[in-house]
Coordinates of C-alpha atoms in Angstrom, one line a residue:
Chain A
X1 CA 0.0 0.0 0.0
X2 CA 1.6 3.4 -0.9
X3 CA 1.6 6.5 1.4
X4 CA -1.5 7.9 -0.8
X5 CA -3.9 5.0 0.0
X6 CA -2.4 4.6 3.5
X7 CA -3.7 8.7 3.7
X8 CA -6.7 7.9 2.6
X9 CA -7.8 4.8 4.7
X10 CA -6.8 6.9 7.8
X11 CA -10.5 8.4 8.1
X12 CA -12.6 5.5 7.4
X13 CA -10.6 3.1 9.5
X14 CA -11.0 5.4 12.0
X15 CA -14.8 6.0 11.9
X16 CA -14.8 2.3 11.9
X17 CA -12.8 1.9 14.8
X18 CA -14.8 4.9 16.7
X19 CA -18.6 4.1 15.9
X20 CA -19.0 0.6 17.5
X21 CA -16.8 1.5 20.8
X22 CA -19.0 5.0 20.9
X23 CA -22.2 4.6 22.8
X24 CA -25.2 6.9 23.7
X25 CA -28.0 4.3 25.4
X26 CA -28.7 5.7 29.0
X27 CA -31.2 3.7 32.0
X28 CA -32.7 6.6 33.5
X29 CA -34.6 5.3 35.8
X30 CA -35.3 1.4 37.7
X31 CA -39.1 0.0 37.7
X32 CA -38.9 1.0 41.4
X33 CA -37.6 5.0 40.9
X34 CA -40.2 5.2 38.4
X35 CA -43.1 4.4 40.2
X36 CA -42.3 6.2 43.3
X37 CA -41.9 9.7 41.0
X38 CA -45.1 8.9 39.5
X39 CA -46.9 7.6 42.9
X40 CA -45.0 9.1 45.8
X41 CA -47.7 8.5 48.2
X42 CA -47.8 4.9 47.4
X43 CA -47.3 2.1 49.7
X44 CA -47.7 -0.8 47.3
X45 CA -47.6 -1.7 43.7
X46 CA -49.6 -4.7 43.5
X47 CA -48.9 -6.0 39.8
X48 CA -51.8 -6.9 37.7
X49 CA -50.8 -7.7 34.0
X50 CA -53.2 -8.0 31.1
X51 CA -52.6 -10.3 28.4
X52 CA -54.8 -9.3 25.4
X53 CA -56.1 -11.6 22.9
X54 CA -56.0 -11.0 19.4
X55 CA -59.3 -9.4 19.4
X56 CA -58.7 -7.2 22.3
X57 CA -55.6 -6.2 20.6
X58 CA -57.6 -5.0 17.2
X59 CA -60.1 -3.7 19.3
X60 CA -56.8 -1.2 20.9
X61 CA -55.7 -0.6 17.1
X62 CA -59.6 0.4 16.1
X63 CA -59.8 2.7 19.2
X64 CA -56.7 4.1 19.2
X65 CA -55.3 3.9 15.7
X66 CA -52.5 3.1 16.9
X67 CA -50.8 -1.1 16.8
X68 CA -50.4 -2.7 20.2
X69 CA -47.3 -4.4 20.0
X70 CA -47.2 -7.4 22.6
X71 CA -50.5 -8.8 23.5
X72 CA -49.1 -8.6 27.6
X73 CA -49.4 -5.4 29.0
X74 CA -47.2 -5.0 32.1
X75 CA -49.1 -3.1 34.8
X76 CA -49.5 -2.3 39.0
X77 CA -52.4 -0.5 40.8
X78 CA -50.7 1.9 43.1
X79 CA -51.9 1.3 46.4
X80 CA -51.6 3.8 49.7
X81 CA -53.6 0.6 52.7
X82 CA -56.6 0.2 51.0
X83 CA -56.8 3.6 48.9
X84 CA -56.3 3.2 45.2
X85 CA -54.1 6.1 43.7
X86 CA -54.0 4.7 40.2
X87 CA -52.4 2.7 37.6
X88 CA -48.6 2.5 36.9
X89 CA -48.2 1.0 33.3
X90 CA -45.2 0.4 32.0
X91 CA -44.3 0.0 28.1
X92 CA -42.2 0.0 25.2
X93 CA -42.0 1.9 21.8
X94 CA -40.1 1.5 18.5
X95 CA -37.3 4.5 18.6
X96 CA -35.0 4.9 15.8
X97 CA -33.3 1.8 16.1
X98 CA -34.4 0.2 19.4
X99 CA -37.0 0.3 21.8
X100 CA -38.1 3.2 23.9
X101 CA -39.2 1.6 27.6
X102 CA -41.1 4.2 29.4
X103 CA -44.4 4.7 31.6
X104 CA -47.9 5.9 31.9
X105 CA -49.1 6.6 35.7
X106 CA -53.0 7.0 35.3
X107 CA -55.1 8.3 38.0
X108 CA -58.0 6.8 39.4
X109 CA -60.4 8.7 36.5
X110 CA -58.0 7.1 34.0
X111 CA -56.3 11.0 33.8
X112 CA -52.6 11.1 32.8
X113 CA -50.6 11.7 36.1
X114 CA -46.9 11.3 35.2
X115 CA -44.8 9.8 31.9
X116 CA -41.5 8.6 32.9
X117 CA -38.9 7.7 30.6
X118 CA -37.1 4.5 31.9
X119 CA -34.6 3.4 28.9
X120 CA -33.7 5.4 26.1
X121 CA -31.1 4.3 23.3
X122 CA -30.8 6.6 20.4
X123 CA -28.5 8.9 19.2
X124 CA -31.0 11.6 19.2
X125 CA -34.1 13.0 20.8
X126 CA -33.3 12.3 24.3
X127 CA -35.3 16.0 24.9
X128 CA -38.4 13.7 25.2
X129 CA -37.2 13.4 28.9
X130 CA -37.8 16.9 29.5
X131 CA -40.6 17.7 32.1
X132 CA -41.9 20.6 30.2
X133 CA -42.7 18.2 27.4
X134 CA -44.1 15.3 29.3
X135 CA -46.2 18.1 30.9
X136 CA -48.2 18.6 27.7
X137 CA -50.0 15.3 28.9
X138 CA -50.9 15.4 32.5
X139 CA -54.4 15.3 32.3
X140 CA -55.6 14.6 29.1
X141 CA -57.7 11.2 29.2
X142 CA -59.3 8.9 26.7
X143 CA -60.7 10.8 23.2
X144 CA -57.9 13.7 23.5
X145 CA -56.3 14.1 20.1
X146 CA -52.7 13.3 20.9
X147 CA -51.5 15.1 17.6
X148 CA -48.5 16.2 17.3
X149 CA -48.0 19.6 16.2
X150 CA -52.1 19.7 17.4
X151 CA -52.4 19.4 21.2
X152 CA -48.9 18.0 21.8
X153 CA -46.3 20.1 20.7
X154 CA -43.1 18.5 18.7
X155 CA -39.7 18.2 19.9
X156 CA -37.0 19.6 16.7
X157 CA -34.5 17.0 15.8
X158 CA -36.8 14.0 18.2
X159 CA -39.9 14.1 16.0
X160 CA -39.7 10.1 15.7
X161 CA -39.7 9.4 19.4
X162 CA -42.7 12.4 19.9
X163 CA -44.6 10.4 17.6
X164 CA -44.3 6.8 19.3
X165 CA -44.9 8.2 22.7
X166 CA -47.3 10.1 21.6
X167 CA -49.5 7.1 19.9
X168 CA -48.0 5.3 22.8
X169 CA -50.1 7.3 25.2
X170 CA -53.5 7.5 22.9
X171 CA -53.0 3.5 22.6
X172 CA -52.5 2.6 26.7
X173 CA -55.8 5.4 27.1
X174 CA -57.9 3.3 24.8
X175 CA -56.4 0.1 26.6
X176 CA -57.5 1.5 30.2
X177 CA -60.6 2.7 28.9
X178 CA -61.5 -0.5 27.3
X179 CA -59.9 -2.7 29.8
X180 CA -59.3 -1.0 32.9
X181 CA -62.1 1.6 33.6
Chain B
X1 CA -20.7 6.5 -27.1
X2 CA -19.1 9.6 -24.3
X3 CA -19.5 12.6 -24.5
X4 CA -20.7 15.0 -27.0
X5 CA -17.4 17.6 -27.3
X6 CA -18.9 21.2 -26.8
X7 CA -17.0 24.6 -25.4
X8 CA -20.4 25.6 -23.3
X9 CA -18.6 26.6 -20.7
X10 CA -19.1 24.7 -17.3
X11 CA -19.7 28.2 -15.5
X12 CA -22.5 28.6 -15.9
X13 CA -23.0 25.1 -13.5
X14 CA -21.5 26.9 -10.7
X15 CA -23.6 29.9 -11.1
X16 CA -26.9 27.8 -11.2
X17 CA -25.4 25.8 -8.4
X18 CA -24.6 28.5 -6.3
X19 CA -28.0 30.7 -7.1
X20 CA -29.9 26.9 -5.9
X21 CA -28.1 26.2 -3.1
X22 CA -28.8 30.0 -2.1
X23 CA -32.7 29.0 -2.7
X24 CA -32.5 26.4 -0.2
X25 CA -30.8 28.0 2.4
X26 CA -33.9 29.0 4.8
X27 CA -35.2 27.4 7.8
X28 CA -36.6 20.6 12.1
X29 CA -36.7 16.9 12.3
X30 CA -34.8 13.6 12.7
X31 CA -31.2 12.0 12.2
X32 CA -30.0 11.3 8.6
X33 CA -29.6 7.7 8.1
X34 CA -28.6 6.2 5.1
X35 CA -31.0 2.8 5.2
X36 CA -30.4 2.7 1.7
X37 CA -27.5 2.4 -0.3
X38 CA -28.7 4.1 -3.3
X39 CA -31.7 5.8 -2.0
X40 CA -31.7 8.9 0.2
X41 CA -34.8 9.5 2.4
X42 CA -36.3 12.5 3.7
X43 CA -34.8 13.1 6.9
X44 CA -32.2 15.4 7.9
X45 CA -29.7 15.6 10.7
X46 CA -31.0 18.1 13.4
X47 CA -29.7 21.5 14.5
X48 CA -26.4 21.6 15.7
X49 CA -25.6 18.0 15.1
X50 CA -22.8 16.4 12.8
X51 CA -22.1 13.1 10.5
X52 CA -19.1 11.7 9.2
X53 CA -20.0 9.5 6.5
X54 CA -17.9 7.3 4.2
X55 CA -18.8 5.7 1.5
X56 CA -17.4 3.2 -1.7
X57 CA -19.1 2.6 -4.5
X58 CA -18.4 0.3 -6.9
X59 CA -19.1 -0.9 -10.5
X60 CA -18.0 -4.1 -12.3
X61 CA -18.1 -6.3 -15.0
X62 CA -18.7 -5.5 -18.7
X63 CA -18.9 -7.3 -21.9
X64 CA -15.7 -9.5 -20.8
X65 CA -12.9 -9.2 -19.1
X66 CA -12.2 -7.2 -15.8
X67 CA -13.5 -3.9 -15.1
X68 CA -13.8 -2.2 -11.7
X69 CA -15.0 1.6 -11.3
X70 CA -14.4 2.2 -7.6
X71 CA -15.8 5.5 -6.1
X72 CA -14.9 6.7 -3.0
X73 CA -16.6 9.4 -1.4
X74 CA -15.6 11.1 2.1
X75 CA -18.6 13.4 4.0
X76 CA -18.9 15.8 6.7
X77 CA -22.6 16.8 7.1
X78 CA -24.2 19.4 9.4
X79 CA -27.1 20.3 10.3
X80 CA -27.7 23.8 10.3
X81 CA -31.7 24.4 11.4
X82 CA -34.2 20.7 12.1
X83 CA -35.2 21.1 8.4
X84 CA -31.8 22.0 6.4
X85 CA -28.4 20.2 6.1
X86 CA -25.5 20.9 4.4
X87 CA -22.4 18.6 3.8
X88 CA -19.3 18.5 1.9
X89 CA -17.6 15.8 0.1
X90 CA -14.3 14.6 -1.0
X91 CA -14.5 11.6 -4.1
X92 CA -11.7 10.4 -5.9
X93 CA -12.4 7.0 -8.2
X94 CA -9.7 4.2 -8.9
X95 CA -10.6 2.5 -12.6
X96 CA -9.1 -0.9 -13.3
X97 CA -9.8 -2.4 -16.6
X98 CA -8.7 -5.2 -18.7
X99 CA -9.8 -6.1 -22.2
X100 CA -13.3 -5.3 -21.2
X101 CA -15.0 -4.1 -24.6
X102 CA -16.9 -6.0 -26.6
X103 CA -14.4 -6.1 -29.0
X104 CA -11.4 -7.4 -26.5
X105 CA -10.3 -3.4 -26.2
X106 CA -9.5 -2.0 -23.1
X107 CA -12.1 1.0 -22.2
X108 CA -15.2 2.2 -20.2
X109 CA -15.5 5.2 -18.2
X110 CA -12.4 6.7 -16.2
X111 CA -10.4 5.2 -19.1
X112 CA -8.5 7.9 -20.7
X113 CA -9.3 8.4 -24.5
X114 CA -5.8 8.0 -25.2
X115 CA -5.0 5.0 -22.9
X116 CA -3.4 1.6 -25.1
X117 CA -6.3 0.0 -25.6
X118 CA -4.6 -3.0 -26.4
X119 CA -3.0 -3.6 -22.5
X120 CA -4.2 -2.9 -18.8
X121 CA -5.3 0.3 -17.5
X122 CA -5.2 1.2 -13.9
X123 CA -5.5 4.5 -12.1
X124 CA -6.3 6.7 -8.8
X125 CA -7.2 10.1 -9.1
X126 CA -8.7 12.6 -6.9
X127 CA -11.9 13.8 -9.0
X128 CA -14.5 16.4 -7.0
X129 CA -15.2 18.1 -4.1
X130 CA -19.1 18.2 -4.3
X131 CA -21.4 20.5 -1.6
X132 CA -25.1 19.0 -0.7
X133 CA -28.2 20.3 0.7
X134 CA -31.2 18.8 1.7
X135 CA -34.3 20.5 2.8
X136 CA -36.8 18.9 4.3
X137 CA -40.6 20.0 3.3
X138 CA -42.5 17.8 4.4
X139 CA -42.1 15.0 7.3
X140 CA -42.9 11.6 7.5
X141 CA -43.8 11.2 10.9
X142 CA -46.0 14.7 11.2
X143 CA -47.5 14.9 7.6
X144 CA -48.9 12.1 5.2
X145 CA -45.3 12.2 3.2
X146 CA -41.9 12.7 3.5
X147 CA -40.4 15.4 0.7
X148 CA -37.2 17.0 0.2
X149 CA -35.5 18.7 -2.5
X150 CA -31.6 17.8 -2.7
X151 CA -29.4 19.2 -4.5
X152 CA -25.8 18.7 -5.2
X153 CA -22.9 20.6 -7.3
X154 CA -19.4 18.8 -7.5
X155 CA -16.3 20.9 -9.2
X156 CA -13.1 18.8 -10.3
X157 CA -10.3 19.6 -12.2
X158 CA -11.5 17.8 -15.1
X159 CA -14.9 17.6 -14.0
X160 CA -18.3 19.2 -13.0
X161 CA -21.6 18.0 -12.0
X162 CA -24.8 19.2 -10.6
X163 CA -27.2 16.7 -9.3
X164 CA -30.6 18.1 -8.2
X165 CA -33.0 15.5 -6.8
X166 CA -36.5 15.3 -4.9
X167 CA -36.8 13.1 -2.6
X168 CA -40.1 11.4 -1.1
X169 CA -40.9 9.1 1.6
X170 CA -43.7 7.0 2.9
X171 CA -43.7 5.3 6.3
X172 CA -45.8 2.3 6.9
X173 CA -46.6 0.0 10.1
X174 CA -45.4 2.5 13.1
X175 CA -42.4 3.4 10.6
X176 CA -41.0 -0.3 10.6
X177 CA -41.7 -0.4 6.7
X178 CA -40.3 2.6 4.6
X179 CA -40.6 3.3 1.1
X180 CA -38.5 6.0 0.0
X181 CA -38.4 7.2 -3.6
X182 CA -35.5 9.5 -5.8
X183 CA -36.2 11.4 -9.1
X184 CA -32.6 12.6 -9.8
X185 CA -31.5 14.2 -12.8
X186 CA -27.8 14.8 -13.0
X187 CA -25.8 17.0 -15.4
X188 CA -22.3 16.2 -16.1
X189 CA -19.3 18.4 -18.1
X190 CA -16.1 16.8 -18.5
X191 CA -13.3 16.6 -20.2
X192 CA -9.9 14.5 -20.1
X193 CA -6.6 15.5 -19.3
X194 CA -5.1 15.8 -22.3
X195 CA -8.0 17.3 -24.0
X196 CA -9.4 21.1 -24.3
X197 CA -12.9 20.9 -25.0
X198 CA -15.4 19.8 -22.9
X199 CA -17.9 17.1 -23.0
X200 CA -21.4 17.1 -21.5
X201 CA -24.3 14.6 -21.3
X202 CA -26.6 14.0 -18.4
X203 CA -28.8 11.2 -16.7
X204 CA -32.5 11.1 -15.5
X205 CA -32.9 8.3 -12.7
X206 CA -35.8 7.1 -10.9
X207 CA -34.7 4.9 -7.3
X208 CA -36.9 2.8 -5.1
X209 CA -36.3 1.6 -2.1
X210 CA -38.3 -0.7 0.5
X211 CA -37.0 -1.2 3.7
X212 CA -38.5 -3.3 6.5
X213 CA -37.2 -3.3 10.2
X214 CA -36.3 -7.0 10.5
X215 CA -35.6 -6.5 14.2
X216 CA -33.9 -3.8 16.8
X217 CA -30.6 -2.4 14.9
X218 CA -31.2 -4.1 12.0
X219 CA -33.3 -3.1 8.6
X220 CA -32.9 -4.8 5.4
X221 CA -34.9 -4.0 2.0
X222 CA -34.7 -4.0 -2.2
X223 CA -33.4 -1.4 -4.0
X224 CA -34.9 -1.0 -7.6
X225 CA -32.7 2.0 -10.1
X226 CA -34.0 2.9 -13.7
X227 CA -31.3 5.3 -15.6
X228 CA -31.7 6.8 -18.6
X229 CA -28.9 8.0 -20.2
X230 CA -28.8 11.4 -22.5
X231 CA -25.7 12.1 -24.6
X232 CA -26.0 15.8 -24.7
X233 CA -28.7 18.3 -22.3
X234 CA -30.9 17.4 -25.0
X235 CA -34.4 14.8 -24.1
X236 CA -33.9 14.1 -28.1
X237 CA -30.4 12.5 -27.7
X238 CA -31.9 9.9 -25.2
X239 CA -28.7 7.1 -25.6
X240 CA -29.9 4.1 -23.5
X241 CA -32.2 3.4 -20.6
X242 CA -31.3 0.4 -18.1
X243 CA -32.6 -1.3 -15.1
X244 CA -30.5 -2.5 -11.7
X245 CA -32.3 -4.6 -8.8
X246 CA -30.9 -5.8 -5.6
X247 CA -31.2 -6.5 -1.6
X248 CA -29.7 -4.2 1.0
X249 CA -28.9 -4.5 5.1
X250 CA -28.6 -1.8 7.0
X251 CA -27.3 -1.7 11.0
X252 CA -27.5 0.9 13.7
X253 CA -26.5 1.1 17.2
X254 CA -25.7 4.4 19.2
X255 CA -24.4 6.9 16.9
X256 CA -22.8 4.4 14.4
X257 CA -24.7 2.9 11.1
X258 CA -23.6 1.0 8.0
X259 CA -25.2 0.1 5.0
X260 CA -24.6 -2.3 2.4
X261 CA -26.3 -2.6 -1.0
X262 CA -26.0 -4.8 -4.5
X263 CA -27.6 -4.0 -7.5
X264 CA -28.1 -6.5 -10.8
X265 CA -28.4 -4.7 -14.0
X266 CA -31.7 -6.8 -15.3
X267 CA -31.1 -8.3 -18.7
X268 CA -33.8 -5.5 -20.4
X269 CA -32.4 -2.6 -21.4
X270 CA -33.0 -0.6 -24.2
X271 CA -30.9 1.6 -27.0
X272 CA -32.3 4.0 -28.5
X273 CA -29.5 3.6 -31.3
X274 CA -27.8 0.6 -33.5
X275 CA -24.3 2.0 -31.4
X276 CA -26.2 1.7 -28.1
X277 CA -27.9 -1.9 -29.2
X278 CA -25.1 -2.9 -30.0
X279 CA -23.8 -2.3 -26.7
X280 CA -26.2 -4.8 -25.4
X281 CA -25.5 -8.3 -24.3
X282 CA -27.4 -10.8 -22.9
X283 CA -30.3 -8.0 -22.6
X284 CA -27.4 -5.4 -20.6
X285 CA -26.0 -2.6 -21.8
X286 CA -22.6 -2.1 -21.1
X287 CA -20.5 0.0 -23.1
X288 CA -18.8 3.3 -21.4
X289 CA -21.5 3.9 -18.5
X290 CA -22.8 0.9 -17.8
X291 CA -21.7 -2.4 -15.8
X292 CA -23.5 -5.8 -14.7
X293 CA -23.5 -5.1 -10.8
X294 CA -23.2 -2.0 -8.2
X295 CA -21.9 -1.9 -4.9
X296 CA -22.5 0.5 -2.3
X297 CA -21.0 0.3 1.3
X298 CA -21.3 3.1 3.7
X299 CA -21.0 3.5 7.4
X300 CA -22.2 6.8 9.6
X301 CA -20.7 8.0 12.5
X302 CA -23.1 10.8 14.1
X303 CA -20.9 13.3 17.1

């Protein structure tokens, strides 16, 4: 190999070299942190998954427009003794290249009380963590129009993950007010 | 076949290029990716953000012997508001053929006029620096359709190209299936070293791609290309059209992606003259421009 074509591997053996070792995915919060910010009051998280059958599932997609993707549907009633605060659910959505594991805390009306994101992996649009923009939610309930752009406001340069959490949301209100209510 | 010799002067491509590139330069959205290996889609890098791309590209196989066109291309992209990215490129091209004509000569494009046609020709040259934009109309996550318009000038010593393109995109099933789609028509002057006058033809090209997320990290799809070739800037001096098919993979982790695409020329081509028929074998047209298979690889590194 001559000194030109040694010069000119230099930058793609290095990009090579850099993008595997390189990483970006971040746990932000356990199970456990995330159901204590969204229930703080709780004493108990008694677990109480749904597994959908394939006709519950369409029944989700007709409701919500939006595809469940696994038929079980991890969830706890937050419990303070004998008082019911709400539902904690906790979920996944397609990001860029790999799943988004967040959470839905519902109150006792099926209201949204808290989104936490758990696990986030991409390269960009981590800004979905950002309480501001969570915030657009708290409170909407079943039949909002979780638009982006229309009642939910879009994060520049994270549009892809605003749109699955976004559906997300629309899709677990239909499943709590079909399933749950 | 090659290019038509004319003395319009290849300035006025750098005024046109410069006066588009201005158009575009107003001003959100989501990380460029190439998924495809020929096909761009609609999204651009956000604000602020940075890409290092590399890229080879590579063409072989004509009527016989050995030929090898191998392109390599170098990018830095940026992106300067959520909807508009910029990027510059370094591409230099090493040519190795052997006795690759129809007729046993030696030949095809990057193969000096003036080369022995009679032996084997090798060569590495730097060729362009080339400047791209890409603005993003229309998203595919917020509206019904991706758009963008793309548009890229490349000045050489011996060569210079403009390469405007629009780009759609359609997302299907939560955005695990994407269908993205290029109308590209690219204008070409050139000349050889040795030789005053310029040449100029250009190229209409319509690419397809389908890409379906297999699982996380990993997408894999078709790619479907159909190039027509023009000898001058003239629609009258249509030369050939040809057709290319192949599969793709695509990985992703972090901020790191690589691509990798193969394209068949499909044995139904068309000349629109008896030189360009007769340029055809086997239903492919080979010739100067074209060969029997494409290669892109390209990896990503996003900072």
């Amino acid at each position: 190999m001559n000194a030109r074509w040694r010069t000119y591997c230099i930058v793609p053996l290095a990009v090579m070299a850099a993008g595997p070792v390189a990483g970006w995915a971040a746990q932000y919060l356990a199970l456990e942190e995330a159901q204590k910010l969204c229930f703080p009051g709780a004493d108990a998280f008694v677990p109480s998954d749904i597994t959908l059958t394939r006709e519950q599932m369409r029944a989700v997609k007709k409701d919500s427009g939006v595809r469940a993707r696994t038929g079980t549907q991890k969830l706890w009633r937050a419990m303070r003794g004998q008082e019911f605060l709400g539902w904690f659910i906790k979920d996944e959505v397609l990001g860029k290249h790999e799943l988004i594991t967040w959470a839905l805390a519902l109150g006792p009306d099926g209201a949204v009380r808290r989104i936490e994101i758990l696990d986030y992996r991409e390269t960009y649009g981590y800004e979905v963590r950002g309480a501001q923009w969570r915030a657009q939610f708290y409170g909407k309930k079943h039949g909002a129009a979780l638009k982006l752009d229309r009642d939910i406001k879009n994060i520049g340069g994270a549009t892809l993950s605003c749109r699955h959490i976004t559906d997300g949301v629309k899709r677990l209100l239909s499943f709590y007010e079909l399933f749950l209510k | 076949m090659g290019y038509k010799r004319n003395k319009s002067g290849w300035h006025g491509v750098l005024l046109a290029s410069f006066l588009m590139c201005g158009g575009l330069w107003a001003g959100e959205a989501s990380a460029h990716e190439g998924i495809f290996g020929f096909v761009y889609t609609t999204e651009t890098l956000p604000k602020g953000k940075w890409e290092l791309e590399q890229i080879y590209q590579g063409r072989y196989g004509k009527h016989q012997g050995t030929y090898a066109n191998s392109y390599f291309r170098t990018e830095l992209e940026y992106g300067f508001t959520d909807k508009f990215q910029g990027a510059v490129y370094v591409n230099s091209r090493y040519v190795y053929a052997n006795k690759n004509n129809a007729d046993g000569t030696t030949g095809g494009e990057g193969v000096p006029d003036g080369a022995d046609p009679n032996t084997s020709f090798s060569k590495y040259k730097f060729e362009t620096v080339s400047f791209e934009g890409i603005y993003q109309l229309l998203s595919p996550y917020k509206d019904p359709f991706g758009f963008a318009l793309y548009l890229e000038p490349a000045f050489g010593p011996y060569k210079y190209e403009i390469e405007p393109k629009l780009l759609f995109q359609k997302n299907f099933l939560d955005d695990r299936l994407i269908v993205a789609l290029n109308m590209v028509w690219e204008m070409e002057w050139a000349r050889d070293k040795d030789v005053s006058v310029w040449g100029h033809e250009m190229e209409f090209q319509n690419v397809l791609g389908v890409s379906y997320r297999l699982a996380n990290n990993w997408r894999a799809g078709v790619e479907f290309q159909h190039v027509t070739k023009f000898g001058t800037f003239s629609l009258r001096d249509a030369e050939h059209t040809a057709y290319f098919l192949g599969p793709d993979l695509h990985f992703a982790r972090n901020n790191f992606w690589t691509t990798a695409a193969v394209l068949f020329q499909l044995p139904i081509a068309h000349g629109f003259s008896q030189e360009q028929r007769d340029a055809i074998q086997g239903g492919r047209i080979f010739g100067h421009e074209r060969e029997a298979v494409q290669l892109t690889v390209k990896m990503g590194w996003n900072f």
